[in-house]
DNA sequence: GAAATTCTCCGCAAAATTTCCGGAATCATG
DNA sequence: CATGATTCCGGAAATTTTGCGGAGAATTTC
């Protein structure tokens, strides 16, 4: 019995079976895994793996394949979490425009709670962070408050999305 | 004059010249860019590009090449930022062990401020998040406080590290 | 339940890419 | 300016990707 026969497809949009999930797991770990190797892992021919991966890309499940660079090697030694707040709603649009073309901002999330946005920022030094804060806070009129947390160390920082059902998942969900 | 001649190497560890940075920028955008295309972009032969990329990998500047999956396509609709706190230092080790093998935790940072750690977590539903919090808070003895922020929307979420000097960089750095 | 449609899978061959090599050219050093 | 290290190059071999046509299975339709 093949792996495919052991599983069954869901009926939701992404419609992934066990083989798809296995392929995604392998490609998340190494985006350059050859189709031959993938095929060996899931028990499919090279051309079949090609079909599947192409469809996963077409369906948008695989957004892209990217080289991950080392922040340490690039001497981006400072990682900071910055909360940003304002009261005037007109502040948001220019703020987001500023965020979009600022490469040092890796993430920008609209969050619940006392603050408006949360930024994840990488710089080389505290001096750079200081200059960055001045550029953002002073550069975007309306930004009133910021609070900066410095990351002392990162125990985990992965791009891998969870593919299997978590063990703690509520059984009635 | 070649591109190489226009730049000059630094003397720090990673020792990247303009061509290296250009290659890294291109591979950050598309990890499957062929050496032929990379060579056309930087003005080098295919084999030379191969040499450079291999060295960038060996030096650890390129940590790996990964397929990025769509959280939306995988129905991971909930993104949460969770602060975790405790007073007993003995709590840290089992907490980190728990974090390591929990796929729903994408990031875990040791941060300054009132909290000990910051987690970035993706789940399918609020119900899953509830179960996750119960598993982490109750599952790790010593964890006393948590605070959860829900991400309403993400204006930016990139893996691309900044490669060029920022415009606001302090000139005396 | 039979026919038709769709889907998945396969092998194969062409095209593209990667990889490795020796040697030329360039750069750094003493 | 000699020497050694590094970078670059073209080309050939190995690997990989890609695009077929068709077989087989599953699903749908009548």
Coordinates of C-alpha atoms (C1' of nucleotides) in Angstrom, one line a residue:
Chain A
X1 CA 0.0 0.0 0.0
X2 CA 1.4 3.4 -1.0
X3 CA 1.5 6.3 1.3
X4 CA -1.2 7.9 -0.7
X5 CA -3.6 5.1 0.0
X6 CA -3.1 5.4 3.8
X7 CA -4.4 9.0 3.9
X8 CA -7.4 10.8 2.7
X9 CA -7.9 14.3 1.3
X10 CA -9.7 17.0 3.1
X11 CA -12.3 19.0 1.3
X12 CA -11.0 22.5 2.2
X13 CA -9.3 24.8 -0.2
X14 CA -5.7 23.7 0.0
X15 CA -6.7 20.1 -0.2
X16 CA -3.4 18.6 0.9
X17 CA -2.9 14.9 1.3
X18 CA -0.2 13.1 3.3
X19 CA 2.2 13.2 0.3
X20 CA 1.8 16.9 -0.2
X21 CA 2.5 17.5 3.5
X22 CA 5.6 15.3 3.4
X23 CA 6.9 17.2 0.3
X24 CA 6.2 20.5 2.0
X25 CA 8.0 19.4 5.2
X26 CA 11.0 18.4 3.1
X27 CA 11.1 21.5 1.1
X28 CA 10.7 23.6 4.2
X29 CA 13.9 22.0 5.5
X30 CA 15.8 22.2 2.2
X31 CA 14.3 24.1 -0.7
X32 CA 16.8 22.5 -3.1
X33 CA 16.0 18.9 -2.4
X34 CA 15.9 17.3 -5.9
X35 CA 12.8 15.7 -7.2
X36 CA 14.6 12.4 -7.3
X37 CA 15.2 12.6 -3.6
X38 CA 11.7 13.8 -2.9
X39 CA 10.4 11.0 -4.9
X40 CA 12.4 8.4 -3.0
X41 CA 11.0 9.8 0.3
X42 CA 7.4 9.7 -0.7
X43 CA 7.4 6.8 -3.1
X44 CA 6.7 8.6 -6.3
X45 CA 8.4 9.0 -9.7
X46 CA 10.4 12.1 -10.5
X47 CA 7.8 13.4 -12.9
X48 CA 5.0 12.9 -10.4
X49 CA 6.8 14.9 -7.8
X50 CA 7.3 17.6 -10.4
X51 CA 3.5 17.6 -11.0
X52 CA 2.8 17.9 -7.3
X53 CA 5.3 20.6 -6.5
X54 CA 4.2 22.7 -9.5
X55 CA 0.6 22.5 -8.3
X56 CA 1.6 23.4 -4.8
X57 CA 3.2 26.5 -6.2
X58 CA 0.3 27.3 -8.5
X59 CA -2.1 27.0 -5.6
X60 CA 0.0 29.4 -3.6
X61 CA 0.8 26.9 -0.9
X62 CA 4.5 27.3 -1.7
X63 CA 5.0 31.1 -1.9
X64 CA 8.6 30.9 -3.0
X65 CA 12.0 29.6 -2.3
X66 CA 14.4 31.9 -0.6
X67 CA 18.0 31.9 0.6
X68 CA 18.2 32.5 4.3
X69 CA 21.1 34.6 5.3
X70 CA 23.0 34.7 8.6
X71 CA 22.3 37.8 10.6
X72 CA 25.4 37.1 12.6
X73 CA 27.6 36.8 9.5
X74 CA 26.2 40.1 8.2
X75 CA 27.0 41.6 11.5
X76 CA 23.3 42.5 12.2
X77 CA 23.9 42.0 15.9
X78 CA 21.0 43.9 17.3
X79 CA 17.4 42.6 17.2
X80 CA 14.7 44.8 18.7
X81 CA 11.0 44.6 19.2
X82 CA 9.5 48.1 19.0
X83 CA 5.9 49.0 19.9
X84 CA 4.5 52.1 18.2
X85 CA 1.5 54.1 19.3
X86 CA -0.5 57.2 18.2
X87 CA -3.9 58.6 18.8
X88 CA -4.6 60.3 15.4
X89 CA -5.7 57.7 12.9
X90 CA -4.3 59.7 10.1
X91 CA -0.9 58.6 11.3
X92 CA -1.3 55.1 10.1
X93 CA -1.0 55.6 6.3
X94 CA 2.3 57.5 6.3
X95 CA 3.6 55.1 9.0
X96 CA 2.9 52.1 6.8
X97 CA 4.4 53.8 3.8
X98 CA 7.5 54.4 5.8
X99 CA 7.6 50.8 7.0
X100 CA 7.2 49.4 3.5
X101 CA 10.5 50.7 2.2
X102 CA 12.6 50.3 5.3
X103 CA 14.7 47.2 4.9
X104 CA 15.7 47.1 8.6
X105 CA 12.1 46.5 9.5
X106 CA 11.6 42.7 9.1
X107 CA 8.1 42.6 10.4
X108 CA 5.3 45.0 11.1
X109 CA 2.1 43.7 12.8
X110 CA -1.1 45.5 13.7
X111 CA -1.8 44.2 17.2
X112 CA -4.4 44.3 19.9
X113 CA -3.6 45.9 23.2
X114 CA -2.3 49.3 24.3
X115 CA -0.2 49.8 21.2
X116 CA -1.0 50.2 17.5
X117 CA 1.9 48.3 15.8
X118 CA 4.7 46.0 16.7
X119 CA 7.9 46.1 14.7
X120 CA 10.8 43.6 14.5
X121 CA 13.9 45.5 13.5
X122 CA 17.5 44.4 12.9
X123 CA 20.4 46.8 13.0
X124 CA 24.2 46.6 13.4
X125 CA 24.6 48.5 16.6
X126 CA 22.7 50.4 19.3
X127 CA 23.8 53.5 17.6
X128 CA 22.1 52.5 14.5
X129 CA 19.0 51.6 16.5
X130 CA 19.0 55.1 18.0
X131 CA 19.2 56.6 14.5
X132 CA 16.5 54.3 13.3
X133 CA 14.2 55.3 16.1
X134 CA 14.8 59.0 15.4
X135 CA 14.1 58.4 11.8
X136 CA 10.8 56.6 12.4
X137 CA 9.5 58.5 15.4
X138 CA 10.6 61.9 14.2
X139 CA 10.1 61.0 10.5
X140 CA 6.5 60.1 10.8
X141 CA 4.4 62.9 12.2
X142 CA 1.8 61.7 14.6
X143 CA 3.8 58.8 16.2
X144 CA 3.6 59.7 19.9
X145 CA 4.9 56.7 21.8
X146 CA 7.3 53.9 21.3
X147 CA 8.6 51.2 23.6
X148 CA 11.7 49.2 22.6
X149 CA 12.5 45.7 23.8
X150 CA 16.0 44.4 23.1
X151 CA 16.4 40.7 22.2
X152 CA 19.2 39.3 24.3
X153 CA 19.2 36.0 22.6
X154 CA 16.9 34.0 20.4
X155 CA 16.1 30.4 21.4
X156 CA 14.2 29.8 18.2
X157 CA 13.6 31.7 15.0
X158 CA 12.2 29.5 12.2
X159 CA 10.3 30.0 9.0
X160 CA 8.9 26.5 9.1
X161 CA 5.1 26.5 9.5
X162 CA 3.6 23.6 11.5
X163 CA 2.2 21.0 9.2
X164 CA 0.9 18.3 11.5
X165 CA -1.9 18.6 14.0
X166 CA -0.5 19.6 17.4
X167 CA -0.8 17.1 20.2
X168 CA -2.6 19.6 22.4
X169 CA -5.2 20.4 19.8
X170 CA -8.7 20.5 21.1
X171 CA -10.2 17.3 19.9
X172 CA -13.6 18.9 19.3
X173 CA -12.3 21.7 17.1
Chain B
X1 CA 35.9 48.3 -15.4
X2 CA 34.2 45.4 -13.8
X3 CA 31.8 45.7 -10.9
X4 CA 34.4 44.0 -8.7
X5 CA 36.9 46.8 -9.4
X6 CA 34.4 49.4 -8.3
X7 CA 34.1 48.0 -4.8
X8 CA 36.6 47.1 -2.2
X9 CA 36.6 44.4 0.4
X10 CA 36.3 44.9 4.1
X11 CA 38.6 43.2 6.4
X12 CA 36.0 41.8 8.8
X13 CA 35.0 38.2 9.0
X14 CA 32.3 37.9 6.4
X15 CA 34.4 39.9 3.9
X16 CA 31.7 40.6 1.4
X17 CA 32.3 42.7 -1.7
X18 CA 29.7 44.4 -3.9
X19 CA 29.3 41.2 -6.1
X20 CA 28.6 39.1 -3.0
X21 CA 26.0 41.5 -1.8
X22 CA 24.3 41.6 -5.1
X23 CA 24.3 37.8 -5.3
X24 CA 22.9 37.6 -1.8
X25 CA 20.2 40.1 -2.6
X26 CA 19.1 38.2 -5.7
X27 CA 19.1 34.8 -3.8
X28 CA 17.1 36.3 -1.0
X29 CA 14.5 37.3 -3.5
X30 CA 14.6 34.0 -5.3
X31 CA 16.7 31.1 -4.0
X32 CA 16.3 29.3 -7.3
X33 CA 17.9 31.9 -9.5
X34 CA 20.1 30.0 -11.9
X35 CA 23.9 30.7 -11.9
X36 CA 23.5 31.8 -15.5
X37 CA 21.0 34.5 -14.5
X38 CA 23.1 35.5 -11.5
X39 CA 26.2 35.7 -13.7
X40 CA 24.4 38.0 -16.2
X41 CA 23.3 40.3 -13.3
X42 CA 26.8 40.7 -11.8
X43 CA 28.9 40.2 -14.9
X44 CA 30.6 36.9 -14.1
X45 CA 30.8 33.6 -15.8
X46 CA 28.6 30.7 -14.6
X47 CA 31.5 28.9 -13.0
X48 CA 32.6 32.0 -11.1
X49 CA 29.2 32.5 -9.7
X50 CA 29.2 28.9 -8.6
X51 CA 32.5 29.5 -6.8
X52 CA 31.2 32.5 -5.0
X53 CA 27.9 31.0 -3.9
X54 CA 29.6 27.9 -2.6
X55 CA 32.0 30.0 -0.6
X56 CA 29.1 32.1 0.8
X57 CA 27.5 28.8 1.9
X58 CA 30.7 27.5 3.4
X59 CA 31.3 30.7 5.3
X60 CA 27.8 30.4 6.7
X61 CA 26.6 33.7 5.1
X62 CA 24.0 31.7 3.3
X63 CA 22.5 29.4 6.0
X64 CA 20.2 27.5 3.7
X65 CA 17.6 27.7 1.0
X66 CA 14.0 27.1 2.2
X67 CA 10.6 26.9 0.6
X68 CA 8.3 29.5 2.2
X69 CA 4.8 28.3 2.7
X70 CA 1.6 30.3 2.9
X71 CA 0.1 30.5 6.3
X72 CA -3.1 31.4 4.7
X73 CA -3.2 28.4 2.4
X74 CA -2.4 26.2 5.4
X75 CA -5.2 27.8 7.3
X76 CA -3.0 29.0 10.0
X77 CA -5.2 32.0 10.5
X78 CA -4.2 33.1 14.0
X79 CA -0.9 34.8 14.7
X80 CA -0.2 35.7 18.3
X81 CA 2.6 37.4 20.3
X82 CA 2.8 35.9 23.8
X83 CA 4.9 37.2 26.6
X84 CA 5.9 34.8 29.3
X85 CA 7.2 35.5 32.8
X86 CA 8.3 33.7 35.9
X87 CA 10.3 34.4 39.0
X88 CA 12.0 31.1 39.6
X89 CA 15.1 30.9 37.4
X90 CA 14.7 27.1 37.3
X91 CA 11.7 27.6 35.1
X92 CA 13.8 28.6 32.1
X93 CA 15.4 25.2 31.2
X94 CA 12.2 23.2 31.0
X95 CA 10.5 26.1 29.3
X96 CA 13.1 26.2 26.5
X97 CA 13.0 22.4 26.2
X98 CA 9.2 22.7 25.7
X99 CA 9.7 25.5 23.1
X100 CA 12.2 23.6 21.1
X101 CA 9.9 20.8 20.1
X102 CA 6.7 22.8 19.6
X103 CA 6.2 23.5 15.9
X104 CA 3.5 26.1 16.5
X105 CA 6.1 28.3 18.1
X106 CA 7.9 30.1 15.3
X107 CA 10.1 32.4 17.4
X108 CA 11.2 32.6 21.0
X109 CA 13.3 35.5 22.1
X110 CA 14.8 36.3 25.5
X111 CA 13.9 40.0 25.9
X112 CA 14.6 42.9 28.2
X113 CA 11.8 44.5 30.1
X114 CA 9.1 43.2 32.5
X115 CA 8.9 39.8 30.8
X116 CA 11.3 36.9 30.3
X117 CA 10.4 35.6 26.9
X118 CA 8.5 36.6 23.8
X119 CA 6.9 34.0 21.6
X120 CA 5.5 34.2 18.1
X121 CA 2.9 31.5 17.7
X122 CA 0.7 30.4 14.8
X123 CA -2.4 28.4 15.2
X124 CA -5.5 27.6 13.2
X125 CA -8.2 29.0 15.6
X126 CA -8.6 30.8 18.9
X127 CA -9.6 27.5 20.3
X128 CA -6.3 26.1 19.4
X129 CA -4.6 29.1 20.9
X130 CA -6.5 28.5 24.1
X131 CA -5.3 24.9 24.1
X132 CA -1.8 25.9 23.4
X133 CA -1.7 28.4 26.2
X134 CA -3.0 25.8 28.6
X135 CA -0.4 23.3 27.4
X136 CA 2.5 25.8 27.8
X137 CA 1.4 27.6 31.0
X138 CA 0.2 24.6 32.7
X139 CA 2.6 22.2 31.1
X140 CA 5.7 24.1 32.3
X141 CA 5.8 24.4 36.1
X142 CA 7.0 27.8 37.2
X143 CA 5.5 29.9 34.4
X144 CA 3.4 32.4 36.3
X145 CA 2.3 35.1 33.9
X146 CA 1.5 35.4 30.2
X147 CA 0.2 38.2 28.1
X148 CA -1.1 37.5 24.6
X149 CA -1.4 40.0 21.8
X150 CA -3.4 39.0 18.8
X151 CA -2.1 40.1 15.4
X152 CA -4.9 41.7 13.5
X153 CA -3.0 42.0 10.2
X154 CA 0.6 42.0 9.1
X155 CA 1.8 44.9 7.0
X156 CA 5.2 43.3 6.6
X157 CA 6.7 39.9 7.3
X158 CA 9.9 39.2 5.4
X159 CA 13.0 37.1 5.8
X160 CA 15.2 39.4 3.8
X161 CA 17.9 40.9 5.9
X162 CA 19.0 44.4 5.0
X163 CA 22.2 44.4 2.9
X164 CA 22.9 48.0 2.1
X165 CA 23.7 50.7 4.6
X166 CA 20.6 52.4 5.7
X167 CA 20.1 56.0 4.8
X168 CA 19.6 57.1 8.4
X169 CA 22.8 55.4 9.6
X170 CA 24.8 57.5 11.9
X171 CA 27.8 58.6 9.7
X172 CA 30.2 58.4 12.6
X173 CA 29.5 54.8 13.4
Chain C
dG1 C1' -23.9 0.1 -13.7
dA2 C1' -21.8 1.7 -17.9
dA3 C1' -19.7 5.5 -20.1
dA4 C1' -17.3 9.6 -19.8
dT5 C1' -14.5 12.7 -17.5
dT6 C1' -10.9 13.9 -14.4
dC7 C1' -7.0 13.0 -12.0
dT8 C1' -2.7 10.9 -10.7
dC9 C1' 1.0 8.6 -12.0
dC10 C1' 4.6 6.9 -14.9
dG11 C1' 8.8 6.4 -18.2
dC12 C1' 11.3 8.7 -21.4
dA13 C1' 13.8 12.2 -23.8
dA14 C1' 15.1 17.0 -24.5
dA15 C1' 16.5 21.1 -22.3
dA16 C1' 18.5 23.4 -18.6
dT17 C1' 21.4 23.6 -14.7
dT18 C1' 25.0 22.3 -11.7
dT19 C1' 29.4 20.8 -10.9
dC20 C1' 34.2 20.1 -11.5
dC21 C1' 38.5 20.7 -13.8
dG22 C1' 43.0 22.9 -15.6
dG23 C1' 44.8 26.9 -16.8
dA24 C1' 45.1 32.1 -17.4
dA25 C1' 44.8 36.4 -15.2
dT26 C1' 44.8 39.2 -11.2
dC27 C1' 46.0 40.6 -6.6
dA28 C1' 48.8 40.6 -2.2
dT29 C1' 53.2 40.0 -0.1
dG30 C1' 57.6 39.9 0.9
Chain D
dC1 C1' 59.9 41.4 -9.3
dA2 C1' 59.2 36.8 -7.7
dT3 C1' 56.0 34.0 -5.5
dG4 C1' 51.9 32.3 -3.7
dA5 C1' 47.0 32.8 -3.1
dT6 C1' 42.8 34.1 -5.1
dT7 C1' 39.6 34.9 -8.8
dC8 C1' 38.0 34.1 -13.0
dC9 C1' 37.1 31.6 -17.2
dG10 C1' 35.7 28.0 -20.9
dG11 C1' 34.3 23.6 -21.5
dA12 C1' 32.9 18.9 -20.5
dA13 C1' 30.5 15.6 -17.6
dA14 C1' 27.0 14.7 -14.3
dT15 C1' 22.8 15.9 -12.4
dT16 C1' 18.4 18.0 -12.5
dT17 C1' 14.4 20.0 -14.4
dT18 C1' 10.8 20.0 -17.6
dG19 C1' 7.3 18.6 -20.9
dC20 C1' 5.2 15.2 -23.3
dG21 C1' 1.8 10.9 -24.3
dG22 C1' -0.4 7.3 -22.4
dA23 C1' -1.9 3.8 -18.7
dG24 C1' -4.5 3.2 -14.8
dA25 C1' -7.6 4.6 -11.0
dA26 C1' -11.1 7.4 -9.1
dT27 C1' -15.1 10.2 -9.7
dT28 C1' -19.0 12.0 -12.0
dT29 C1' -22.8 11.7 -15.0
dC30 C1' -26.4 9.8 -17.3

